[in-house]
C-alpha cells in the first residue's frame, strides 16, 4: 500500500509522530482544553466578584445547580426545543433544496460544473453579517420582497385573510429562512462530493434491469449518498442549533434560542456556571448522536 | 411473436453519429434465437456503441432494430427484454450478492418465495451459493464477473448483451470462463451478443462473428468462414496471422485462378473467387500454417525456393522465416512430428529450402 510506504518513510525520517500529532495538538489546544474549562466553570458557583465565579472556600467545590436548572427550568427546556426544532427544520430544508442542486452539479458538463460550484461558494465572499442585514431589509414590511409575497398571499387566500404586509421579521420563520440561506452551501458541498464519486454505469445497470429513473434514484443513488447526507446534515445542524447571530437579529425575542440564552447568561446575567452548564448539555445533545453514528459507520467500514 | 422466417434480432441499416463523428456506419445484421454472436473489432470501432443501442441507452441516428418481431425504436431501456453485462460489471456496491442478483426481479410479478428460489437457482448456476450474503467488494474479480452474469440472466431476458465479459480476468481464468459461459448459454438458451476485441475468444465462443472496423461490419460468418475465407485484407489480418503479396490475375480457368506474384518470383494457382476479372490487381494472402517447407522440390504447383534466414523452435512446432530471391520474407510453420529436438528439424540456418502451398490454401482478395 502506498500509505504504508509513505508512513514507513516518515518513520525512518523520525518526524511521523510530529506530523500525525499536529492535528491532535490542535484539537487538544483549541477544543478539548477550552471544553474542559467550560466543564469546570459549569461546576462553579456564581458570585458577585470579578470574575463572577468561585470554587471551594465558602462555596461548594462542585456545584451541580447549573445542570439541575438547565434540565428542569422550562425556559431553558423551551429554548433547547426551539433551537433543535429550528435547526432540524433548517437542516431538512437544506437537504431538500441542496440534494437536487448537488445532483444537478454532477450531471452538467465539466466547464459548467466549475462555474456553478463557484456560484455556490460565492456568498462567502460577502460578510455574513451584511447578508443577514440584507435579509432583514428584504423581510421588513416596506420592502419589495415583502410586498410581492403579500400580493401573492392576498391573491390566493379568502378575502377575510388579506393582510397589509407579511409579519416575517422577528419570527422563527425568519430564523429558519436565514439559516437555510446561510448554511445551504455546507449541505451542497459534501453532498456533491459523495454524489460525484458514484459510478454512472450503476445507474445504467439499474435502468437496464427494469428500474425507472425514480426507482434508480431510490435504489442506487440515495443509499450510496448517505455518508454525504450525514456529513452535510451535521455541518448544517450543529452550527444552526447553537446559532446566536441569526436569532438575535431576525428572531422572536420572546422565544429565545439556546445560543441566545447562553450568551445572555454569560453577559447580562453574569451567571457563568449556568451558561457553561447549558453549553455542555447542548454539546452532549449534539455530539452524542454524531459519535454513535460514527461508531456504527466505523463498524460498517471495518467489516469491508 | 416473430413471423416465420423473421430472424430473432434484426438490425437494419443502423448508423450512429456523435456530433459530426460517425461511430457506427450503416450496420445490418441478423441474429438467430439461441445463438452466440460476437462483435469483434479493434478499440474504438463502435462495438460498445452498437451494444448500447441494443440496450436502449443510445438512440440510433438512423436505422431500426427489431427484436422478436417488435420494433425497438423509442422503447426505454427499462422496457426492453434485453439485459446487459457491463464491462466494469457495475455491481451495486451497497447490496449483497443475492440482492444484486435479485434486483431485476423486483419488477416481476411473482411471489417473494418464487423470487428467492429464482435467486437461489442463479446462485447455483454460477456456483456462488456460499457467497450469497457477501458484498461485491468481498469477493474476487472472477466471482464478481459471475454475479454480473447471474444478475443479467435472472429475469430471463430474450437477449443478453455482454460487453467484453472476460477482459478483466487473467489469462487462465479467462480460458476456463469461456467454456463456462458457453455451457451457461446452452443451459439457459438465451441469445448472447458478445463484444470482444480478442479474436481467439471470439473464435472459441461464437456461433457467428461480425468483424467490425471503423464503425462498419466487414464480414459476418462462422469462425471457420472468417478465418479460412476472409473477404478483405482487414479481416484476413485481424483474425490470425497472415502473409500477403500484391498479385495480378492472369487467367481465370474453370474453378481456378492463375496469378502473377512478383514477390514470390513466379505464378501461383489459386481457387477461383467470384467477382474477379482477368488483368485485375489483387492480393494473394496465405496463413503461415498452410505454407509447407521442405528440402526437396514438392509435387505440384505453387513451389518457390528460398533460404532459411531465421528459425524459432517452439517445442510442438517450429517457425521458419525464409527469404525469397525477390528479398521478401515469408513465415512458415512446420510441425515437429518426430522426436529429436533441434537436430530433427527440417532445415537449418542458411539452408536452401522449398516453400509450397496448395491452390486451395491461397486466399485471393480483390484489393
Ligand atoms: N458519447 C460519446 N460521444 C462522442 N463520441 C463517442 C461517444 N461514445 C463513443 N464515442 C466514440 O465512438 C467510437 C466508438 O466507441 P465505442 O465505445 O463503441 O468503441 P469500442 O469498439 O467499444 O471500443 P473499445 O474496444 O475500446 O471498448 C469511439 O471513437 C468513441 O470515441
Ligand atoms: Mg467498448
XYZ file of C-alpha atoms and ligand atoms in Angstrom:
703
model
C 0.000 0.000 0.000
C 1.052 3.500 -0.920
C 0.058 4.830 2.536
C 2.204 2.285 4.318
C 5.260 3.092 2.264
C 4.728 6.736 2.939
C 4.404 6.217 6.665
C 7.458 3.945 6.787
C 9.368 6.709 5.122
C 8.210 9.128 7.773
C 9.178 6.642 10.466
C 12.679 6.454 9.076
C 12.820 10.197 8.979
C 11.587 10.299 12.531
C 9.030 13.044 12.184
C 5.940 10.955 11.578
C 4.855 11.383 15.194
C 5.030 15.104 14.851
C 3.026 15.063 11.650
C 0.363 12.723 12.974
C 0.340 14.562 16.291
C -0.180 18.043 14.874
C -3.956 17.809 14.378
C -4.294 16.234 17.809
C -2.304 19.038 19.382
C -4.579 21.458 17.595
C -7.708 19.683 18.862
C -6.248 19.476 22.352
C -5.355 23.165 22.488
C -8.400 24.628 20.806
C -11.157 22.172 21.538
C -10.528 19.843 24.457
C -8.826 22.396 26.709
C -11.489 25.110 26.272
C -14.143 22.450 26.658
C -12.613 21.283 29.934
C -12.538 24.899 31.113
C -16.241 25.182 30.256
C -16.964 21.933 32.130
C -15.003 23.250 35.112
C -16.868 26.559 35.036
C -20.194 24.758 34.848
C -19.395 23.245 38.261
C -18.540 26.555 39.907
C -20.802 28.921 41.826
C -21.952 32.373 40.731
C -20.523 35.098 42.981
C -20.670 38.912 42.941
C -16.901 39.022 42.490
C -14.713 39.572 39.432
C -14.544 37.100 37.776
C -18.056 36.195 38.927
C -17.266 32.595 39.745
C -15.791 30.736 42.707
C -14.811 27.213 43.588
C -14.446 25.870 47.127
C -13.906 28.134 50.125
C -17.280 29.469 51.249
C -18.862 27.735 48.274
C -19.149 24.036 47.305
C -16.261 22.651 45.260
C -18.647 21.050 42.771
C -21.951 22.847 42.294
C -24.433 20.953 40.097
C -27.077 23.683 40.342
C -26.431 24.776 36.736
C -27.194 21.312 35.376
C -30.228 20.893 37.567
C -31.654 24.177 36.323
C -30.610 23.526 32.726
C -32.689 20.356 32.583
C -35.582 21.373 34.852
C -36.265 25.057 34.152
C -38.943 25.238 31.431
C -37.384 28.412 29.989
C -34.211 26.518 29.129
C -36.127 23.476 28.055
C -38.178 25.576 25.652
C -35.042 27.249 24.351
C -33.498 23.844 23.682
C -36.619 22.687 21.870
C -36.875 25.898 19.814
C -33.224 25.570 18.799
C -33.315 21.896 17.968
C -36.602 22.181 16.060
C -35.490 25.276 14.106
C -32.130 23.702 13.323
C -33.862 20.440 12.386
C -36.274 22.160 10.005
C -33.458 24.223 8.514
C -31.369 21.060 8.018
C -34.257 19.246 6.365
C -34.943 22.183 4.054
C -31.251 22.469 3.204
C -31.298 18.764 2.329
C -34.435 19.079 0.189
C -33.068 22.105 -1.662
C -29.418 21.056 -1.676
C -29.826 17.476 -2.865
C -31.270 18.297 -6.280
C -28.679 21.047 -6.663
C -25.809 18.709 -5.810
C -27.231 16.039 -8.115
C -27.597 18.627 -10.848
C -23.958 19.620 -10.401
C -22.850 16.062 -11.131
C -24.946 15.909 -14.293
C -23.752 19.037 -16.103
C -20.631 19.341 -18.241
C -17.262 19.865 -16.548
C -16.981 23.542 -17.500
C -20.482 24.368 -16.270
C -19.817 22.426 -13.110
C -16.909 24.653 -12.112
C -18.914 27.803 -12.743
C -21.871 26.522 -10.724
C -19.622 25.371 -7.871
C -18.119 28.854 -7.796
C -21.637 30.299 -7.528
C -22.389 28.009 -4.576
C -19.353 29.350 -2.710
C -19.723 32.925 -3.932
C -21.861 34.194 -0.978
C -18.902 33.553 1.354
C -17.090 36.406 -0.326
C -19.506 38.837 1.322
C -19.602 39.382 5.060
C -22.046 37.079 6.798
C -23.422 39.930 8.879
C -24.009 42.013 5.782
C -26.006 39.223 4.223
C -28.177 38.856 7.323
C -28.824 42.592 7.259
C -29.803 42.254 3.618
C -32.383 39.663 4.608
C -33.642 41.964 7.356
C -34.211 44.584 4.692
C -35.959 42.097 2.418
C -38.253 40.785 5.126
C -39.087 44.226 6.502
C -42.662 45.351 5.977
C -41.858 48.061 3.423
C -39.615 46.020 1.113
C -40.489 44.959 -2.446
C -39.906 41.374 -1.373
C -42.442 41.571 1.421
C -44.856 43.460 -0.844
C -44.550 40.788 -3.516
C -45.195 37.937 -1.110
C -48.105 39.847 0.396
C -49.621 40.243 -3.069
C -49.332 36.524 -3.759
C -50.775 35.674 -0.348
C -53.741 38.042 -0.811
C -54.400 36.589 -4.260
C -54.682 33.001 -3.077
C -56.408 33.266 0.336
C -60.044 34.233 1.006
C -60.649 37.987 1.302
C -61.022 37.832 5.082
C -57.401 36.690 5.467
C -55.916 39.527 3.433
C -53.051 41.415 5.114
C -51.257 44.716 4.519
C -47.837 43.113 4.865
C -46.307 39.804 5.898
C -45.094 39.720 9.508
C -41.914 37.921 8.570
C -39.347 39.662 10.737
C -38.804 38.579 14.346
C -40.254 35.134 13.929
C -38.977 31.569 13.873
C -39.867 31.582 10.201
C -37.303 34.334 9.643
C -34.699 32.387 11.639
C -35.202 29.228 9.603
C -35.236 31.148 6.323
C -31.932 32.886 7.021
C -30.407 29.699 8.418
C -31.310 27.802 5.234
C -29.863 30.601 3.151
C -26.674 30.725 5.217
C -25.989 27.025 5.605
C -27.098 25.725 2.205
C -23.526 25.588 0.797
C -22.456 23.420 3.752
C -25.085 20.919 2.662
C -24.410 21.114 -1.071
C -20.641 20.634 -0.935
C -20.433 17.322 0.983
C -23.435 16.007 -0.949
C -21.791 16.931 -4.212
C -18.555 15.266 -3.085
C -20.327 11.986 -2.324
C -22.557 12.028 -5.416
C -19.706 12.900 -7.709
C -17.870 9.693 -6.791
C -20.765 7.466 -7.821
C -20.276 5.392 -10.944
C -22.840 6.405 -13.604
C -22.791 2.905 -15.080
C -24.524 1.723 -11.892
C -27.487 3.902 -12.890
C -27.444 2.354 -16.330
C -27.278 -1.127 -14.838
C -30.394 -0.421 -12.770
C -32.220 1.086 -15.771
C -31.225 -1.953 -17.785
C -32.643 -4.285 -15.137
C -36.028 -2.646 -15.414
C -35.996 0.303 -12.998
C -37.413 3.648 -13.992
C -35.296 6.744 -13.263
C -37.037 7.498 -9.939
C -36.501 3.912 -8.780
C -32.863 4.133 -9.793
C -32.608 7.207 -7.592
C -34.160 5.439 -4.606
C -32.313 2.138 -5.049
C -28.902 3.211 -6.240
C -28.196 6.919 -5.830
C -29.808 7.660 -2.469
C -28.362 4.743 -0.440
C -24.889 5.442 -1.712
C -25.086 9.124 -0.800
C -25.978 8.550 2.871
C -22.477 9.482 4.107
C -22.820 12.778 2.235
C -26.274 13.372 3.722
C -24.964 12.726 7.242
C -21.903 14.944 6.731
C -23.976 17.773 5.257
C -26.636 17.323 7.920
C -24.126 17.650 10.732
C -22.395 20.606 9.105
C -25.743 22.408 8.999
C -27.446 21.149 12.137
C -24.651 21.629 14.661
C -23.890 25.302 13.992
C -27.576 26.047 13.366
C -28.585 24.635 16.763
C -26.090 26.854 18.550
C -26.663 29.840 16.263
C -26.573 33.206 18.041
C -26.395 35.948 15.421
C -29.355 34.942 13.248
C -31.923 34.533 16.083
C -30.671 37.724 17.692
C -31.075 39.786 14.519
C -34.183 38.319 12.915
C -35.649 36.038 15.596
C -38.526 36.285 18.005
C -37.155 37.738 21.263
C -39.993 36.205 23.302
C -38.931 32.651 22.467
C -35.142 32.794 22.589
C -32.955 30.103 21.166
C -30.306 28.344 23.190
C -27.367 30.270 21.744
C -29.038 33.469 22.807
C -29.673 32.059 26.293
C -26.030 31.073 26.741
C -24.878 34.466 25.564
C -27.324 36.272 27.876
C -26.288 34.158 30.861
C -22.637 34.950 30.237
C -23.001 38.672 29.620
C -26.067 40.326 31.126
C -26.863 37.795 33.878
C -23.179 37.212 34.606
C -24.033 33.613 35.531
C -21.010 31.766 34.134
C -21.764 28.373 35.716
C -25.298 28.432 34.314
C -24.120 29.407 30.821
C -21.407 26.747 30.906
C -23.803 24.051 32.066
C -26.190 24.823 29.177
C -23.288 24.772 26.739
C -22.198 21.342 27.993
C -25.729 19.948 27.745
C -26.054 21.315 24.200
C -22.750 19.737 23.212
C -23.723 16.358 24.623
C -27.098 16.542 22.870
C -25.445 17.159 19.527
C -22.133 15.340 19.661
C -23.660 12.245 21.285
C -25.695 11.163 18.221
C -22.795 12.079 15.922
C -20.467 9.832 17.899
C -22.938 6.970 17.896
C -23.268 7.337 14.121
C -19.528 7.396 13.507
C -19.156 4.376 15.769
C -21.551 2.376 13.603
C -20.008 3.820 10.473
C -16.568 2.640 11.609
C -18.024 -0.785 12.348
C -19.518 -0.959 8.851
C -16.204 0.153 7.352
C -14.382 -2.410 9.442
C -16.452 -5.254 8.019
C -15.449 -4.293 4.485
C -44.204 -13.486 -31.913
C -41.948 -13.299 -34.893
C -43.324 -14.159 -38.267
C -41.995 -17.320 -39.839
C -38.598 -16.701 -41.375
C -38.170 -13.473 -39.455
C -34.794 -13.506 -37.626
C -34.927 -13.192 -33.841
C -32.895 -9.990 -33.837
C -32.777 -7.872 -36.953
C -30.549 -4.806 -37.123
C -31.423 -2.752 -40.147
C -29.080 -0.076 -41.527
C -28.153 1.315 -38.126
C -25.982 4.422 -38.016
C -24.912 6.471 -35.036
C -23.413 9.941 -35.068
C -21.831 11.684 -32.091
C -21.894 15.232 -33.420
C -20.077 15.067 -36.748
C -18.342 11.782 -35.833
C -19.920 8.604 -37.142
C -19.290 5.810 -34.644
C -21.467 3.182 -36.352
C -21.865 3.093 -40.135
C -24.914 1.506 -41.734
C -24.735 -1.806 -39.892
C -27.208 -4.539 -40.814
C -27.183 -7.986 -39.319
C -29.452 -10.770 -38.184
C -29.067 -12.960 -35.144
C -30.906 -16.237 -34.690
C -32.542 -17.336 -31.445
C -30.179 -19.131 -29.096
C -27.083 -18.064 -30.962
C -23.821 -16.756 -29.500
C -22.998 -13.893 -31.783
C -19.751 -11.939 -31.414
C -18.931 -8.401 -32.379
C -15.201 -8.430 -32.958
C -13.060 -5.413 -33.708
C -10.286 -3.176 -32.542
C -10.596 -0.439 -29.949
C -12.953 2.367 -30.889
C -14.597 0.561 -33.794
C -18.080 1.082 -32.355
C -18.775 -2.251 -30.643
C -19.922 -0.755 -27.354
C -21.935 1.898 -29.178
C -23.798 -0.799 -31.124
C -24.442 -2.716 -27.898
C -25.711 0.416 -26.142
C -28.161 0.989 -28.969
C -29.473 -2.549 -28.495
C -29.836 -1.926 -24.753
C -31.614 1.373 -25.389
C -29.033 3.726 -23.845
C -28.392 5.365 -27.204
C -30.916 6.045 -29.940
C -29.664 5.202 -33.437
C -29.305 8.269 -35.638
C -30.941 6.218 -38.380
C -31.973 2.621 -38.898
C -34.129 0.230 -36.936
C -33.795 -2.657 -34.524
C -36.374 -5.442 -34.417
C -36.340 -7.932 -31.568
C -38.631 -10.924 -31.870
C -40.607 -9.014 -34.467
C -41.028 -5.885 -32.349
C -39.632 -2.518 -33.428
C -37.446 -1.275 -30.564
C -37.350 2.360 -31.693
C -38.243 4.601 -28.772
C -38.524 1.736 -26.270
C -36.886 2.753 -22.979
C -34.073 0.605 -21.542
C -36.302 -0.493 -18.648
C -38.963 -1.757 -21.038
C -36.630 -3.836 -23.193
C -36.374 -7.588 -22.659
C -32.661 -7.090 -23.175
C -30.145 -7.162 -20.349
C -26.552 -6.136 -20.384
C -23.483 -7.391 -18.606
C -21.290 -4.356 -18.278
C -17.585 -4.325 -18.967
C -16.964 -2.999 -15.452
C -19.692 -5.377 -14.131
C -21.461 -2.383 -12.485
C -22.476 -4.353 -9.392
C -24.314 -2.327 -6.754
C -21.683 -1.911 -4.022
C -24.236 -1.418 -1.226
C -26.105 -4.649 -1.970
C -25.122 -8.230 -1.200
C -24.508 -10.754 -3.947
C -28.049 -12.148 -3.668
C -29.613 -8.662 -3.609
C -27.645 -7.800 -6.724
C -28.818 -10.925 -8.500
C -32.397 -10.402 -7.384
C -32.511 -6.707 -8.274
C -34.202 -7.147 -11.648
C -36.816 -9.496 -10.170
C -38.219 -6.536 -8.215
C -40.125 -5.668 -11.336
C -41.536 -9.141 -11.882
C -44.990 -10.025 -10.648
C -44.111 -13.155 -8.709
C -44.275 -14.188 -5.086
C -41.381 -13.420 -2.755
C -40.869 -17.137 -2.389
C -40.560 -17.631 -6.132
C -38.145 -14.732 -6.374
C -35.983 -16.233 -3.654
C -35.916 -19.591 -5.385
C -35.036 -17.901 -8.680
C -32.098 -16.130 -6.973
C -31.051 -19.439 -5.488
C -31.213 -21.068 -8.901
C -28.991 -18.333 -10.325
C -26.521 -18.661 -7.447
C -26.300 -22.364 -8.209
C -25.900 -21.735 -11.924
C -22.827 -19.590 -11.329
C -21.659 -21.615 -8.301
C -21.807 -18.752 -5.827
C -24.138 -20.177 -3.181
C -21.602 -19.777 -0.332
C -21.110 -16.110 -1.222
C -24.783 -15.077 -1.264
C -24.561 -12.633 1.624
C -21.218 -11.053 0.783
C -20.867 -7.593 -0.652
C -19.242 -7.170 -4.096
C -16.011 -5.831 -2.594
C -15.667 -9.006 -0.528
C -15.371 -11.377 -3.493
C -12.785 -11.933 -6.204
C -12.831 -10.493 -9.708
C -13.873 -13.792 -11.239
C -16.707 -14.155 -8.752
C -17.841 -10.605 -9.477
C -17.970 -11.449 -13.149
C -20.262 -14.369 -12.343
C -22.511 -12.222 -10.153
C -22.854 -9.797 -13.056
C -23.769 -12.662 -15.363
C -26.295 -14.112 -12.908
C -27.863 -10.695 -12.351
C -28.289 -10.159 -16.075
C -29.776 -13.647 -16.541
C -32.104 -13.655 -13.526
C -35.047 -12.066 -15.346
C -34.683 -14.427 -18.293
C -34.013 -11.798 -20.943
C -34.661 -12.547 -24.584
C -31.283 -11.157 -25.418
C -28.156 -10.857 -23.280
C -25.523 -8.310 -24.213
C -22.034 -8.933 -22.872
C -19.512 -6.130 -23.215
C -16.016 -7.628 -23.035
C -17.208 -10.150 -20.435
C -13.797 -11.681 -19.879
C -11.469 -8.739 -20.435
C -10.880 -8.092 -16.737
C -9.887 -11.680 -15.939
C -6.390 -13.125 -16.133
C -5.483 -15.491 -18.963
C -6.050 -18.824 -17.221
C -9.350 -17.804 -15.659
C -10.435 -16.307 -18.964
C -9.998 -19.614 -20.765
C -11.928 -21.521 -18.140
C -14.672 -18.901 -18.027
C -15.108 -19.042 -21.810
C -16.310 -22.619 -21.553
C -18.405 -21.840 -18.504
C -20.076 -19.031 -20.420
C -20.829 -21.377 -23.309
C -22.277 -24.030 -21.051
C -24.442 -21.474 -19.226
C -25.657 -20.177 -22.570
C -26.584 -23.681 -23.630
C -28.428 -24.410 -20.418
C -30.398 -21.154 -20.413
C -30.966 -20.952 -24.161
C -30.695 -17.144 -24.050
C -29.366 -15.433 -27.169
C -25.949 -13.897 -26.440
C -24.290 -10.990 -28.170
C -20.700 -10.786 -27.024
C -18.422 -7.827 -27.660
C -14.747 -8.632 -27.751
C -11.517 -7.402 -29.231
C -9.861 -10.785 -28.713
C -10.103 -12.871 -31.887
C -9.290 -16.146 -30.137
C -12.074 -15.542 -27.645
C -14.486 -14.778 -30.468
C -13.436 -17.939 -32.329
C -13.898 -20.139 -29.258
C -17.195 -18.703 -28.032
C -19.220 -17.848 -31.054
C -21.538 -19.479 -33.476
C -21.048 -16.481 -35.726
C -18.808 -13.444 -35.716
C -19.241 -9.959 -37.128
C -15.843 -8.399 -37.743
C -16.025 -4.621 -37.371
C -13.704 -1.849 -38.427
C -14.235 1.898 -38.007
C -17.943 1.512 -37.384
C -18.551 -0.843 -40.306
C -19.233 -4.549 -40.362
C -16.646 -6.016 -42.712
C -17.720 -9.637 -42.633
C -20.209 -11.886 -40.897
C -19.702 -15.596 -40.711
C -18.890 -18.628 -38.628
C -15.409 -18.701 -37.046
C -14.270 -21.108 -39.766
C -15.626 -18.884 -42.520
C -13.993 -15.690 -41.363
C -10.705 -17.470 -40.748
C -10.493 -19.533 -43.928
C -12.426 -17.255 -46.257
C -11.821 -13.669 -45.224
C -13.411 -11.255 -47.673
C -10.983 -8.393 -47.149
C -7.433 -7.658 -46.165
C -8.652 -6.202 -42.893
C -10.458 -9.382 -41.844
C -7.585 -11.572 -43.009
C -5.124 -9.531 -40.972
C -7.327 -9.132 -37.928
C -8.079 -12.824 -37.490
C -4.919 -14.862 -37.090
C -1.643 -14.009 -38.784
C -1.269 -13.885 -42.487
C 1.311 -13.060 -45.153
C 0.081 -11.161 -48.188
C 1.562 -10.169 -51.533
C 0.386 -7.955 -54.369
C -0.688 -10.017 -57.359
C -2.143 -9.648 -60.844
C -4.776 -12.006 -62.197
C -3.538 -13.545 -65.401
C -6.231 -16.043 -66.253
C -9.498 -17.475 -64.981
C -9.861 -21.155 -65.638
C -12.630 -23.432 -64.519
C -12.586 -23.115 -60.765
C -9.028 -21.807 -60.719
C -7.125 -18.568 -60.997
C -3.668 -18.102 -62.388
C -1.892 -15.151 -60.815
C 1.413 -13.481 -61.259
C 3.047 -12.778 -57.907
C 6.334 -10.901 -58.386
C 7.255 -11.149 -54.717
C 7.232 -14.933 -54.943
C 9.089 -14.780 -58.244
C 6.545 -16.686 -60.310
C 2.999 -17.729 -60.980
C 0.518 -19.054 -58.472
C -2.557 -21.181 -58.924
C -5.419 -20.439 -56.576
C -9.041 -21.341 -56.088
C -11.383 -19.086 -58.090
C -13.159 -16.255 -56.324
C -16.292 -14.777 -57.897
C -16.194 -11.131 -58.923
C -12.615 -11.032 -60.162
C -11.613 -10.345 -63.743
C -8.507 -11.012 -65.764
C -5.849 -8.320 -65.609
C -7.110 -7.055 -62.252
C -4.757 -6.137 -59.427
C -5.413 -8.274 -56.344
C -3.829 -9.539 -53.143
C -2.655 -13.042 -52.513
C -2.738 -13.982 -48.833
C -1.734 -17.159 -47.113
C -1.722 -18.336 -43.494
C 1.670 -19.469 -42.141
C 0.382 -22.912 -41.190
C -0.678 -23.510 -44.785
C 2.854 -22.927 -46.054
C 4.875 -26.127 -46.234
C 8.634 -26.231 -46.026
C 10.799 -28.981 -47.446
C 14.335 -29.722 -48.585
C 13.280 -31.300 -51.892
C 11.041 -29.810 -54.544
C 7.464 -30.839 -53.765
C 4.949 -32.108 -56.331
C 2.508 -29.720 -57.951
C 2.280 -26.001 -58.484
C 2.993 -23.123 -56.096
C 6.526 -24.075 -55.037
C 9.237 -21.474 -54.567
C 12.820 -21.706 -53.478
C 14.389 -19.619 -50.751
C 16.944 -19.525 -47.937
C 16.246 -20.005 -44.232
C 17.030 -16.719 -42.593
C 15.704 -17.353 -39.130
C 14.058 -20.102 -37.165
C 12.427 -20.470 -33.830
C 11.802 -23.753 -32.034
C 8.551 -23.771 -30.001
C 8.501 -27.422 -28.982
C 5.445 -28.686 -30.795
C 6.306 -26.735 -33.895
C 8.972 -24.513 -35.411
C 8.637 -21.199 -37.186
C 10.853 -20.585 -40.212
C 11.480 -17.232 -41.819
C 12.524 -17.832 -45.386
C 13.946 -15.158 -47.646
C 12.989 -15.418 -51.321
C 15.155 -14.261 -54.248
C 12.924 -11.153 -54.512
C 14.066 -10.197 -51.000
C 10.615 -10.892 -49.483
C 10.456 -12.719 -46.152
C 7.767 -15.354 -45.629
C 6.882 -17.274 -42.480
C 6.166 -20.968 -42.429
C 5.281 -23.298 -39.580
C 6.416 -26.896 -39.545
C 5.103 -29.382 -37.029
C 7.872 -31.232 -35.181
C 6.344 -34.640 -35.625
C 9.424 -36.678 -34.749
C 11.374 -36.510 -31.527
C 14.959 -35.375 -31.559
C 14.944 -31.730 -30.551
C 16.833 -29.212 -32.611
C 18.634 -31.919 -34.568
C 15.424 -33.288 -36.073
C 14.198 -30.121 -37.729
C 13.512 -29.833 -41.427
C 16.067 -27.180 -42.179
C 18.805 -25.141 -40.613
C 20.048 -21.597 -40.930
C 21.113 -20.700 -44.481
C 19.719 -23.961 -45.955
C 18.129 -23.801 -49.399
C 14.506 -24.886 -48.957
C 11.263 -25.097 -50.904
C 8.164 -23.236 -49.807
C 4.906 -24.545 -51.188
C 1.164 -24.391 -50.684
C -1.942 -25.992 -52.129
C -4.012 -23.884 -54.569
C -6.989 -24.263 -52.220
C -4.983 -22.679 -49.376
C -4.338 -19.460 -51.236
C -6.697 -16.599 -50.462
C -7.235 -14.102 -53.275
C -8.632 -10.723 -52.262
C -9.806 -8.053 -54.676
C -7.878 -5.258 -53.011
N -20.866 9.564 -26.014
C -19.944 9.698 -26.996
N -19.670 10.913 -27.517
C -18.767 11.047 -28.521
N -18.065 10.038 -29.063
C -18.293 8.802 -28.584
C -19.241 8.565 -27.530
N -19.259 7.250 -27.260
C -18.350 6.692 -28.099
N -17.784 7.615 -28.904
C -16.802 7.370 -29.960
O -17.299 6.391 -30.812
C -16.279 5.482 -31.185
C -16.695 4.067 -30.864
O -16.731 3.911 -29.454
P -17.075 2.541 -28.764
O -17.095 2.772 -27.317
O -18.301 1.984 -29.387
O -15.811 1.676 -29.167
P -15.493 0.150 -28.836
O -15.492 -0.551 -30.121
O -16.390 -0.340 -27.780
O -14.004 0.254 -28.327
P -13.278 -0.474 -27.074
O -12.866 -1.815 -27.579
O -12.111 0.402 -26.840
O -14.248 -0.508 -25.937
C -15.003 5.920 -30.465
O -14.193 6.610 -31.378
C -15.505 6.826 -29.383
O -14.579 7.852 -29.153
Mg -16.118 -0.888 -25.633
